[in-house]
């Protein structure tokens, strides 16, 4: 049954039997057979097949997926309890959007490492949508995002204000912009609209690359004031260009120690 649950989870996330088979290192017919047996065991339809490789999850599949995510965490906790004497250090996985990861997270981590020396911390950086996705899929415990994203299973708390500014060589027509899923993209598009601009753009999916280009005299951009090098030319954009950072997590926390880390993060930013 656990094998079928694992196969179901991968099919649900990929929406594709062939991709699931590749990730599981089994054949596509084996994936189809396991899903069919699981549907027979549960007496429900999990995926709507339309004659192609792609499938659409049913409402029952959505419910099962959420329960399996929690079951996965509970099972890991059971295994840790059974092997407590040989248990390794607890791991806390934190994922953050670009600006927060580079300019805010290091200060927080210096405190977390001191407060929780027995915990192994694993850090990752993605855009806001990817951070939310990793939290939902139990690939990280805590996340920090630059956009007010929310789902039914995610708890979100506003923790920090970040000022955006215009920086670079204002005489140049070229603008360095982040990708559409980036938190700062919305503000850049707002600036273009407010100033009736349709400029030449270079899309760069990394704040540090943008700053290095600006330092070399390449174009202009809207970036976090926190990221400004000392000698870079810049101008403020006003109150409307102050964005919020958010702390997100799942409603269910897997262990007492992770709950303590969560409480410390809240105190660090909100007190």
mmCIF file of N, CA, C and O in Angstrom, residues 92-195:
data_model
loop_
_atom_site.group_PDB
_atom_site.id
_atom_site.type_symbol
_atom_site.label_atom_id
_atom_site.label_comp_id
_atom_site.label_asym_id
_atom_site.label_seq_id
_atom_site.Cartn_x
_atom_site.Cartn_y
_atom_site.Cartn_z
ATOM 1 N N UNK A 92 15.994 21.193 9.877
ATOM 2 C CA UNK A 92 14.995 22.224 9.606
ATOM 3 C C UNK A 92 15.294 22.828 8.241
ATOM 4 O O UNK A 92 16.370 23.393 8.025
ATOM 5 N N UNK A 93 14.358 22.697 7.307
ATOM 6 C CA UNK A 93 14.550 23.190 5.943
ATOM 7 C C UNK A 93 13.818 24.519 5.768
ATOM 8 O O UNK A 93 12.620 24.611 6.002
ATOM 9 N N UNK A 94 14.580 25.532 5.355
ATOM 10 C CA UNK A 94 14.041 26.876 5.169
ATOM 11 C C UNK A 94 14.290 27.308 3.726
ATOM 12 O O UNK A 94 15.397 27.172 3.214
ATOM 13 N N UNK A 95 13.252 27.818 3.076
ATOM 14 C CA UNK A 95 13.378 28.279 1.697
ATOM 15 C C UNK A 95 12.850 29.710 1.632
ATOM 16 O O UNK A 95 11.843 30.048 2.269
ATOM 17 N N UNK A 96 13.548 30.571 0.893
ATOM 18 C CA UNK A 96 13.190 31.986 0.852
ATOM 19 C C UNK A 96 13.302 32.532 -0.554
ATOM 20 O O UNK A 96 14.092 32.054 -1.364
ATOM 21 N N UNK A 97 12.508 33.569 -0.842
ATOM 22 C CA UNK A 97 12.610 34.251 -2.126
ATOM 23 C C UNK A 97 13.913 35.046 -2.172
ATOM 24 O O UNK A 97 14.558 35.290 -1.149
ATOM 25 N N UNK A 98 14.296 35.479 -3.364
ATOM 26 C CA UNK A 98 15.655 35.941 -3.640
ATOM 27 C C UNK A 98 16.141 37.045 -2.707
ATOM 28 O O UNK A 98 17.171 36.908 -2.040
ATOM 29 N N UNK A 99 15.441 38.172 -2.651
ATOM 30 C CA UNK A 99 15.914 39.305 -1.856
ATOM 31 C C UNK A 99 15.996 38.952 -0.382
ATOM 32 O O UNK A 99 16.971 39.268 0.299
ATOM 33 N N UNK A 100 14.973 38.283 0.122
ATOM 34 C CA UNK A 100 14.973 37.915 1.534
ATOM 35 C C UNK A 100 16.110 36.942 1.833
ATOM 36 O O UNK A 100 16.795 37.068 2.849
ATOM 37 N N UNK A 101 16.325 35.979 0.936
ATOM 38 C CA UNK A 101 17.360 34.969 1.156
ATOM 39 C C UNK A 101 18.743 35.584 1.263
ATOM 40 O O UNK A 101 19.569 35.148 2.077
ATOM 41 N N UNK A 102 19.018 36.605 0.453
ATOM 42 C CA UNK A 102 20.367 37.178 0.396
ATOM 43 C C UNK A 102 20.581 38.263 1.442
ATOM 44 O O UNK A 102 21.645 38.332 2.070
ATOM 45 N N UNK A 103 19.558 39.100 1.700
ATOM 46 C CA UNK A 103 19.794 40.305 2.495
ATOM 47 C C UNK A 103 19.143 40.287 3.882
ATOM 48 O O UNK A 103 19.439 41.157 4.709
ATOM 49 N N UNK A 104 18.250 39.337 4.150
ATOM 50 C CA UNK A 104 17.605 39.277 5.456
ATOM 51 C C UNK A 104 17.843 37.944 6.177
ATOM 52 O O UNK A 104 18.041 37.917 7.393
ATOM 53 N N UNK A 105 17.818 36.856 5.430
ATOM 54 C CA UNK A 105 17.924 35.533 6.047
ATOM 55 C C UNK A 105 19.245 35.315 6.788
ATOM 56 O O UNK A 105 19.231 34.698 7.863
ATOM 57 N N UNK A 106 20.397 35.768 6.277
ATOM 58 C CA UNK A 106 21.651 35.520 7.009
ATOM 59 C C UNK A 106 21.631 36.053 8.446
ATOM 60 O O UNK A 106 22.150 35.402 9.359
ATOM 61 N N UNK A 107 21.039 37.250 8.666
ATOM 62 C CA UNK A 107 20.956 37.795 10.026
ATOM 63 C C UNK A 107 20.114 36.895 10.918
ATOM 64 O O UNK A 107 20.460 36.643 12.085
ATOM 65 N N UNK A 108 18.984 36.414 10.390
ATOM 66 C CA UNK A 108 18.143 35.500 11.153
ATOM 67 C C UNK A 108 18.879 34.198 11.459
ATOM 68 O O UNK A 108 18.828 33.686 12.584
ATOM 69 N N UNK A 109 19.591 33.667 10.467
ATOM 70 C CA UNK A 109 20.272 32.385 10.653
ATOM 71 C C UNK A 109 21.373 32.469 11.707
ATOM 72 O O UNK A 109 21.614 31.500 12.441
ATOM 73 N N UNK A 110 22.042 33.619 11.803
ATOM 74 C CA UNK A 110 23.086 33.747 12.827
ATOM 75 C C UNK A 110 22.498 33.583 14.216
ATOM 76 O O UNK A 110 23.154 33.043 15.129
ATOM 77 N N UNK A 111 21.246 34.005 14.392
ATOM 78 C CA UNK A 111 20.570 33.850 15.681
ATOM 79 C C UNK A 111 20.027 32.437 15.873
ATOM 80 O O UNK A 111 20.139 31.850 16.952
ATOM 81 N N UNK A 112 19.442 31.871 14.807
ATOM 82 C CA UNK A 112 18.885 30.519 14.916
ATOM 83 C C UNK A 112 19.970 29.491 15.223
ATOM 84 O O UNK A 112 19.757 28.565 16.032
ATOM 85 N N UNK A 113 21.131 29.626 14.607
ATOM 86 C CA UNK A 113 22.221 28.678 14.837
ATOM 87 C C UNK A 113 22.683 28.730 16.287
ATOM 88 O O UNK A 113 22.991 27.707 16.904
ATOM 89 N N UNK A 114 22.704 29.929 16.864
ATOM 90 C CA UNK A 114 23.086 30.061 18.265
ATOM 91 C C UNK A 114 22.024 29.497 19.200
ATOM 92 O O UNK A 114 22.339 28.847 20.200
ATOM 93 N N UNK A 115 20.766 29.741 18.873
ATOM 94 C CA UNK A 115 19.669 29.302 19.736
ATOM 95 C C UNK A 115 19.392 27.809 19.639
ATOM 96 O O UNK A 115 18.945 27.196 20.610
ATOM 97 N N UNK A 116 19.680 27.213 18.466
ATOM 98 C CA UNK A 116 19.367 25.793 18.241
ATOM 99 C C UNK A 116 20.604 25.080 17.687
ATOM 100 O O UNK A 116 20.609 24.632 16.530
ATOM 101 N N UNK A 117 21.652 24.941 18.487
ATOM 102 C CA UNK A 117 22.908 24.331 18.003
ATOM 103 C C UNK A 117 22.769 22.854 17.650
ATOM 104 O O UNK A 117 23.592 22.315 16.913
ATOM 105 N N UNK A 118 21.732 22.189 18.157
ATOM 106 C CA UNK A 118 21.549 20.766 17.902
ATOM 107 C C UNK A 118 20.781 20.501 16.607
ATOM 108 O O UNK A 118 20.584 19.344 16.214
ATOM 109 N N UNK A 119 20.355 21.556 15.909
ATOM 110 C CA UNK A 119 19.553 21.424 14.684
ATOM 111 C C UNK A 119 20.438 21.649 13.465
ATOM 112 O O UNK A 119 21.275 22.549 13.437
ATOM 113 N N UNK A 120 20.224 20.826 12.440
ATOM 114 C CA UNK A 120 20.881 21.037 11.153
ATOM 115 C C UNK A 120 19.943 21.838 10.255
ATOM 116 O O UNK A 120 18.833 21.390 9.961
ATOM 117 N N UNK A 121 20.389 23.003 9.827
ATOM 118 C CA UNK A 121 19.568 23.853 8.973
ATOM 119 C C UNK A 121 19.971 23.678 7.505
ATOM 120 O O UNK A 121 21.159 23.625 7.180
ATOM 121 N N UNK A 122 18.973 23.572 6.641
ATOM 122 C CA UNK A 122 19.185 23.465 5.196
ATOM 123 C C UNK A 122 18.457 24.637 4.543
ATOM 124 O O UNK A 122 17.258 24.813 4.738
ATOM 125 N N UNK A 123 19.185 25.451 3.768
ATOM 126 C CA UNK A 123 18.614 26.647 3.163
ATOM 127 C C UNK A 123 18.508 26.502 1.653
ATOM 128 O O UNK A 123 19.350 25.869 1.023
ATOM 129 N N UNK A 124 17.458 27.130 1.094
ATOM 130 C CA UNK A 124 17.265 27.103 -0.356
ATOM 131 C C UNK A 124 16.676 28.441 -0.780
ATOM 132 O O UNK A 124 16.092 29.170 0.041
ATOM 133 N N UNK A 125 16.809 28.783 -2.053
ATOM 134 C CA UNK A 125 16.311 30.052 -2.578
ATOM 135 C C UNK A 125 15.534 29.808 -3.861
ATOM 136 O O UNK A 125 16.015 29.145 -4.779
ATOM 137 N N UNK A 126 14.301 30.323 -3.924
ATOM 138 C CA UNK A 126 13.441 30.227 -5.109
ATOM 139 C C UNK A 126 12.597 31.480 -5.196
ATOM 140 O O UNK A 126 12.594 32.295 -4.273
ATOM 141 N N UNK A 127 11.810 31.627 -6.287
ATOM 142 C CA UNK A 127 10.873 32.737 -6.312
ATOM 143 C C UNK A 127 9.673 32.408 -5.418
ATOM 144 O O UNK A 127 9.532 31.290 -4.932
ATOM 145 N N UNK A 128 8.796 33.378 -5.199
ATOM 146 C CA UNK A 128 7.741 33.240 -4.192
ATOM 147 C C UNK A 128 6.811 32.056 -4.466
ATOM 148 O O UNK A 128 6.438 31.320 -3.554
ATOM 149 N N UNK A 129 6.412 31.869 -5.754
ATOM 150 C CA UNK A 129 5.525 30.760 -6.078
ATOM 151 C C UNK A 129 6.185 29.412 -5.790
ATOM 152 O O UNK A 129 5.543 28.485 -5.277
ATOM 153 N N UNK A 130 7.468 29.318 -6.103
ATOM 154 C CA UNK A 130 8.193 28.061 -5.862
ATOM 155 C C UNK A 130 8.366 27.799 -4.374
ATOM 156 O O UNK A 130 8.324 26.653 -3.924
ATOM 157 N N UNK A 131 8.559 28.871 -3.588
ATOM 158 C CA UNK A 131 8.651 28.717 -2.133
ATOM 159 C C UNK A 131 7.340 28.153 -1.587
ATOM 160 O O UNK A 131 7.333 27.193 -0.802
ATOM 161 N N UNK A 132 6.234 28.735 -2.007
ATOM 162 C CA UNK A 132 4.921 28.258 -1.560
ATOM 163 C C UNK A 132 4.717 26.800 -1.950
ATOM 164 O O UNK A 132 4.231 25.987 -1.149
ATOM 165 N N UNK A 133 5.104 26.437 -3.160
ATOM 166 C CA UNK A 133 4.948 25.071 -3.647
ATOM 167 C C UNK A 133 5.752 24.090 -2.794
ATOM 168 O O UNK A 133 5.264 23.007 -2.454
ATOM 169 N N UNK A 134 6.963 24.463 -2.411
ATOM 170 C CA UNK A 134 7.795 23.571 -1.602
ATOM 171 C C UNK A 134 7.218 23.387 -0.208
ATOM 172 O O UNK A 134 7.294 22.295 0.370
ATOM 173 N N UNK A 135 6.637 24.450 0.348
ATOM 174 C CA UNK A 135 6.005 24.315 1.666
ATOM 175 C C UNK A 135 4.788 23.401 1.564
ATOM 176 O O UNK A 135 4.585 22.511 2.400
ATOM 177 N N UNK A 136 3.982 23.583 0.529
ATOM 178 C CA UNK A 136 2.782 22.747 0.354
ATOM 179 C C UNK A 136 3.141 21.281 0.168
ATOM 180 O O UNK A 136 2.431 20.395 0.662
ATOM 181 N N UNK A 137 4.229 21.010 -0.535
ATOM 182 C CA UNK A 137 4.619 19.636 -0.832
ATOM 183 C C UNK A 137 5.534 19.031 0.237
ATOM 184 O O UNK A 137 6.115 17.967 0.036
ATOM 185 N N UNK A 138 5.663 19.714 1.371
ATOM 186 C CA UNK A 138 6.471 19.218 2.489
ATOM 187 C C UNK A 138 7.938 19.047 2.117
ATOM 188 O O UNK A 138 8.623 18.190 2.668
ATOM 189 N N UNK A 139 8.417 19.872 1.197
ATOM 190 C CA UNK A 139 9.834 19.859 0.833
ATOM 191 C C UNK A 139 10.628 20.868 1.661
ATOM 192 O O UNK A 139 11.851 20.928 1.565
ATOM 193 N N UNK A 140 9.942 21.678 2.448
ATOM 194 C CA UNK A 140 10.566 22.616 3.372
ATOM 195 C C UNK A 140 9.604 22.852 4.524
ATOM 196 O O UNK A 140 8.388 22.695 4.378
ATOM 197 N N UNK A 141 10.159 23.239 5.673
ATOM 198 C CA UNK A 141 9.325 23.471 6.849
ATOM 199 C C UNK A 141 8.810 24.907 6.915
ATOM 200 O O UNK A 141 7.654 25.150 7.242
ATOM 201 N N UNK A 142 9.708 25.862 6.624
ATOM 202 C CA UNK A 142 9.356 27.274 6.738
ATOM 203 C C UNK A 142 9.797 28.022 5.481
ATOM 204 O O UNK A 142 10.797 27.663 4.852
ATOM 205 N N UNK A 143 9.032 29.070 5.127
ATOM 206 C CA UNK A 143 9.360 29.833 3.932
ATOM 207 C C UNK A 143 9.185 31.325 4.142
ATOM 208 O O UNK A 143 8.441 31.767 5.036
ATOM 209 N N UNK A 144 9.875 32.105 3.314
ATOM 210 C CA UNK A 144 9.759 33.560 3.322
ATOM 211 C C UNK A 144 9.531 34.013 1.885
ATOM 212 O O UNK A 144 10.297 33.655 0.991
ATOM 213 N N UNK A 145 8.464 34.780 1.665
ATOM 214 C CA UNK A 145 8.089 35.168 0.314
ATOM 215 C C UNK A 145 7.867 36.675 0.227
ATOM 216 O O UNK A 145 7.658 37.351 1.238
ATOM 217 N N UNK A 146 7.874 37.190 -1.017
ATOM 218 C CA UNK A 146 7.737 38.616 -1.275
ATOM 219 C C UNK A 146 6.363 38.968 -1.846
ATOM 220 O O UNK A 146 6.118 40.122 -2.199
ATOM 221 N N UNK A 147 5.467 37.992 -1.943
ATOM 222 C CA UNK A 147 4.134 38.226 -2.484
ATOM 223 C C UNK A 147 3.107 37.629 -1.519
ATOM 224 O O UNK A 147 3.374 36.608 -0.893
ATOM 225 N N UNK A 148 1.928 38.223 -1.374
ATOM 226 C CA UNK A 148 0.930 37.743 -0.408
ATOM 227 C C UNK A 148 0.181 36.506 -0.892
ATOM 228 O O UNK A 148 -1.050 36.492 -1.011
ATOM 229 N N UNK A 149 0.911 35.440 -1.159
ATOM 230 C CA UNK A 149 0.308 34.196 -1.629
ATOM 231 C C UNK A 149 -0.259 33.415 -0.447
ATOM 232 O O UNK A 149 0.283 33.448 0.654
ATOM 233 N N UNK A 150 -1.325 32.674 -0.694
ATOM 234 C CA UNK A 150 -1.954 31.919 0.391
ATOM 235 C C UNK A 150 -2.784 30.776 -0.180
ATOM 236 O O UNK A 150 -3.369 30.893 -1.258
ATOM 237 N N UNK A 151 -2.811 29.648 0.522
ATOM 238 C CA UNK A 151 -3.703 28.541 0.195
ATOM 239 C C UNK A 151 -4.379 28.073 1.482
ATOM 240 O O UNK A 151 -4.057 28.552 2.571
ATOM 241 N N UNK A 152 -5.275 27.111 1.344
ATOM 242 C CA UNK A 152 -6.042 26.641 2.507
ATOM 243 C C UNK A 152 -5.169 25.970 3.557
ATOM 244 O O UNK A 152 -5.515 25.945 4.738
ATOM 245 N N UNK A 153 -4.021 25.409 3.145
ATOM 246 C CA UNK A 153 -3.217 24.643 4.098
ATOM 247 C C UNK A 153 -1.985 25.413 4.579
ATOM 248 O O UNK A 153 -1.161 24.892 5.303
ATOM 249 N N UNK A 154 -1.867 26.683 4.175
ATOM 250 C CA UNK A 154 -0.700 27.486 4.517
ATOM 251 C C UNK A 154 -1.091 28.615 5.475
ATOM 252 O O UNK A 154 -2.107 29.285 5.285
ATOM 253 N N UNK A 155 -0.263 28.822 6.495
ATOM 254 C CA UNK A 155 -0.412 29.951 7.407
ATOM 255 C C UNK A 155 0.590 31.031 6.990
ATOM 256 O O UNK A 155 1.764 30.732 6.779
ATOM 257 N N UNK A 156 0.130 32.273 6.865
ATOM 258 C CA UNK A 156 0.977 33.372 6.403
ATOM 259 C C UNK A 156 0.956 34.517 7.405
ATOM 260 O O UNK A 156 -0.091 34.857 7.947
ATOM 261 N N UNK A 157 2.139 35.104 7.669
ATOM 262 C CA UNK A 157 2.245 36.215 8.611
ATOM 263 C C UNK A 157 3.161 37.295 8.022
ATOM 264 O O UNK A 157 4.269 36.995 7.577
ATOM 265 N N UNK A 158 2.690 38.536 8.002
ATOM 266 C CA UNK A 158 3.518 39.646 7.541
ATOM 267 C C UNK A 158 4.598 39.931 8.586
ATOM 268 O O UNK A 158 4.291 40.090 9.773
ATOM 269 N N UNK A 159 5.873 40.025 8.163
ATOM 270 C CA UNK A 159 6.947 40.158 9.134
ATOM 271 C C UNK A 159 7.900 41.325 8.864
ATOM 272 O O UNK A 159 8.611 41.752 9.781
ATOM 273 N N UNK A 160 7.949 41.847 7.640
ATOM 274 C CA UNK A 160 9.003 42.817 7.326
ATOM 275 C C UNK A 160 8.567 43.713 6.165
ATOM 276 O O UNK A 160 7.848 43.279 5.273
ATOM 277 N N UNK A 161 9.011 44.963 6.203
ATOM 278 C CA UNK A 161 8.777 45.897 5.105
ATOM 279 C C UNK A 161 10.095 46.151 4.377
ATOM 280 O O UNK A 161 11.139 46.319 5.005
ATOM 281 N N UNK A 162 10.043 46.178 3.050
ATOM 282 C CA UNK A 162 11.239 46.351 2.233
ATOM 283 C C UNK A 162 10.989 47.470 1.233
ATOM 284 O O UNK A 162 9.993 47.444 0.506
ATOM 285 N N UNK A 163 11.884 48.454 1.181
ATOM 286 C CA UNK A 163 11.724 49.584 0.267
ATOM 287 C C UNK A 163 12.399 49.308 -1.071
ATOM 288 O O UNK A 163 13.563 48.914 -1.123
ATOM 289 N N UNK A 164 11.661 49.521 -2.157
ATOM 290 C CA UNK A 164 12.204 49.388 -3.504
ATOM 291 C C UNK A 164 12.606 50.758 -4.038
ATOM 292 O O UNK A 164 11.914 51.754 -3.796
ATOM 293 N N UNK A 165 13.712 50.808 -4.766
ATOM 294 C CA UNK A 165 14.200 52.071 -5.326
ATOM 295 C C UNK A 165 14.579 51.869 -6.786
ATOM 296 O O UNK A 165 14.763 50.746 -7.251
ATOM 297 N N UNK A 166 14.722 52.967 -7.497
ATOM 298 C CA UNK A 166 15.207 52.951 -8.881
ATOM 299 C C UNK A 166 16.720 53.160 -8.845
ATOM 300 O O UNK A 166 17.201 54.109 -8.214
ATOM 301 N N UNK A 167 17.477 52.288 -9.511
ATOM 302 C CA UNK A 167 18.934 52.353 -9.421
ATOM 303 C C UNK A 167 19.568 52.140 -10.790
ATOM 304 O O UNK A 167 18.986 51.512 -11.674
ATOM 305 N N UNK A 168 20.786 52.675 -10.947
ATOM 306 C CA UNK A 168 21.532 52.477 -12.183
ATOM 307 C C UNK A 168 21.767 53.764 -12.948
ATOM 308 O O UNK A 168 21.739 54.866 -12.393
ATOM 309 N N UNK A 169 21.979 53.630 -14.243
ATOM 310 C CA UNK A 169 22.223 54.768 -15.137
ATOM 311 C C UNK A 169 20.894 55.188 -15.755
ATOM 312 O O UNK A 169 20.385 54.549 -16.678
ATOM 313 N N UNK A 170 20.303 56.280 -15.258
ATOM 314 C CA UNK A 170 18.972 56.690 -15.687
ATOM 315 C C UNK A 170 18.932 57.204 -17.124
ATOM 316 O O UNK A 170 17.851 57.366 -17.695
ATOM 317 N N UNK A 171 20.074 57.443 -17.716
ATOM 318 C CA UNK A 171 20.116 57.923 -19.091
ATOM 319 C C UNK A 171 19.957 56.792 -20.104
ATOM 320 O O UNK A 171 19.714 57.034 -21.282
ATOM 321 N N UNK A 172 20.100 55.552 -19.637
ATOM 322 C CA UNK A 172 20.034 54.405 -20.541
ATOM 323 C C UNK A 172 18.589 53.943 -20.758
ATOM 324 O O UNK A 172 17.760 54.003 -19.848
ATOM 325 N N UNK A 173 18.307 53.469 -21.958
ATOM 326 C CA UNK A 173 16.964 52.966 -22.291
ATOM 327 C C UNK A 173 16.758 51.537 -21.803
ATOM 328 O O UNK A 173 15.619 51.094 -21.634
ATOM 329 N N UNK A 174 17.833 50.811 -21.581
ATOM 330 C CA UNK A 174 17.741 49.404 -21.187
ATOM 331 C C UNK A 174 17.354 49.262 -19.721
ATOM 332 O O UNK A 174 17.947 49.889 -18.849
ATOM 333 N N UNK A 175 16.358 48.398 -19.462
ATOM 334 C CA UNK A 175 15.946 48.084 -18.097
ATOM 335 C C UNK A 175 16.246 46.615 -17.803
ATOM 336 O O UNK A 175 15.957 45.736 -18.614
ATOM 337 N N UNK A 176 16.813 46.370 -16.636
ATOM 338 C CA UNK A 176 17.056 45.010 -16.164
ATOM 339 C C UNK A 176 15.895 44.629 -15.265
ATOM 340 O O UNK A 176 15.645 45.267 -14.240
ATOM 341 N N UNK A 177 15.152 43.588 -15.639
ATOM 342 C CA UNK A 177 13.928 43.222 -14.913
ATOM 343 C C UNK A 177 13.978 41.760 -14.485
ATOM 344 O O UNK A 177 14.616 40.925 -15.136
ATOM 345 N N UNK A 178 13.314 41.475 -13.383
ATOM 346 C CA UNK A 178 13.184 40.098 -12.921
ATOM 347 C C UNK A 178 12.101 39.376 -13.724
ATOM 348 O O UNK A 178 11.301 39.987 -14.434
ATOM 349 N N UNK A 179 12.060 38.042 -13.578
ATOM 350 C CA UNK A 179 11.065 37.237 -14.271
ATOM 351 C C UNK A 179 9.663 37.494 -13.706
ATOM 352 O O UNK A 179 9.526 38.043 -12.610
ATOM 353 N N UNK A 180 8.624 37.087 -14.425
ATOM 354 C CA UNK A 180 7.247 37.428 -14.060
ATOM 355 C C UNK A 180 6.845 36.892 -12.698
ATOM 356 O O UNK A 180 6.010 37.482 -12.020
ATOM 357 N N UNK A 181 7.393 35.764 -12.276
ATOM 358 C CA UNK A 181 7.015 35.182 -10.983
ATOM 359 C C UNK A 181 7.723 35.844 -9.806
ATOM 360 O O UNK A 181 7.433 35.519 -8.653
ATOM 361 N N UNK A 182 8.640 36.756 -10.076
ATOM 362 C CA UNK A 182 9.367 37.434 -9.005
ATOM 363 C C UNK A 182 8.470 38.441 -8.300
ATOM 364 O O UNK A 182 7.584 39.058 -8.907
ATOM 365 N N UNK A 183 8.731 38.643 -7.009
ATOM 366 C CA UNK A 183 7.935 39.600 -6.251
ATOM 367 C C UNK A 183 8.092 41.027 -6.733
ATOM 368 O O UNK A 183 7.159 41.827 -6.660
ATOM 369 N N UNK A 184 9.266 41.404 -7.263
ATOM 370 C CA UNK A 184 9.510 42.786 -7.679
ATOM 371 C C UNK A 184 8.973 43.078 -9.080
ATOM 372 O O UNK A 184 8.850 44.236 -9.479
ATOM 373 N N UNK A 185 8.618 42.039 -9.835
ATOM 374 C CA UNK A 185 8.146 42.232 -11.211
ATOM 375 C C UNK A 185 6.899 43.115 -11.241
ATOM 376 O O UNK A 185 6.782 44.007 -12.093
ATOM 377 N N UNK A 186 5.973 42.880 -10.324
ATOM 378 C CA UNK A 186 4.733 43.660 -10.271
ATOM 379 C C UNK A 186 5.029 45.139 -10.114
ATOM 380 O O UNK A 186 4.415 45.994 -10.781
ATOM 381 N N UNK A 187 5.989 45.483 -9.255
ATOM 382 C CA UNK A 187 6.314 46.889 -9.011
ATOM 383 C C UNK A 187 7.007 47.520 -10.219
ATOM 384 O O UNK A 187 6.802 48.703 -10.509
ATOM 385 N N UNK A 188 7.819 46.742 -10.905
ATOM 386 C CA UNK A 188 8.482 47.251 -12.104
ATOM 387 C C UNK A 188 7.449 47.576 -13.185
ATOM 388 O O UNK A 188 7.505 48.626 -13.829
ATOM 389 N N UNK A 189 6.486 46.670 -13.379
ATOM 390 C CA UNK A 189 5.435 46.915 -14.361
ATOM 391 C C UNK A 189 4.587 48.121 -13.974
ATOM 392 O O UNK A 189 4.156 48.898 -14.835
ATOM 393 N N UNK A 190 4.348 48.299 -12.682
ATOM 394 C CA UNK A 190 3.595 49.471 -12.219
ATOM 395 C C UNK A 190 4.346 50.755 -12.570
ATOM 396 O O UNK A 190 3.743 51.730 -13.027
ATOM 397 N N UNK A 191 5.665 50.750 -12.363
ATOM 398 C CA UNK A 191 6.476 51.924 -12.671
ATOM 399 C C UNK A 191 6.405 52.254 -14.161
ATOM 400 O O UNK A 191 6.266 53.418 -14.543
ATOM 401 N N UNK A 192 6.493 51.219 -15.000
ATOM 402 C CA UNK A 192 6.406 51.445 -16.450
ATOM 403 C C UNK A 192 5.052 52.056 -16.816
ATOM 404 O O UNK A 192 4.972 52.984 -17.633
ATOM 405 N N UNK A 193 3.983 51.548 -16.226
ATOM 406 C CA UNK A 193 2.640 52.034 -16.532
ATOM 407 C C UNK A 193 2.458 53.473 -16.063
ATOM 408 O O UNK A 193 1.925 54.315 -16.799
ATOM 409 N N UNK A 194 2.910 53.759 -14.831
ATOM 410 C CA UNK A 194 2.755 55.102 -14.286
ATOM 411 C C UNK A 194 3.528 56.143 -15.084
ATOM 412 O O UNK A 194 3.130 57.304 -15.155
ATOM 413 N N UNK A 195 4.645 55.727 -15.682
ATOM 414 C CA UNK A 195 5.499 56.662 -16.408
ATOM 415 C C UNK A 195 5.396 56.503 -17.922
ATOM 416 O O UNK A 195 6.214 57.062 -18.660
#
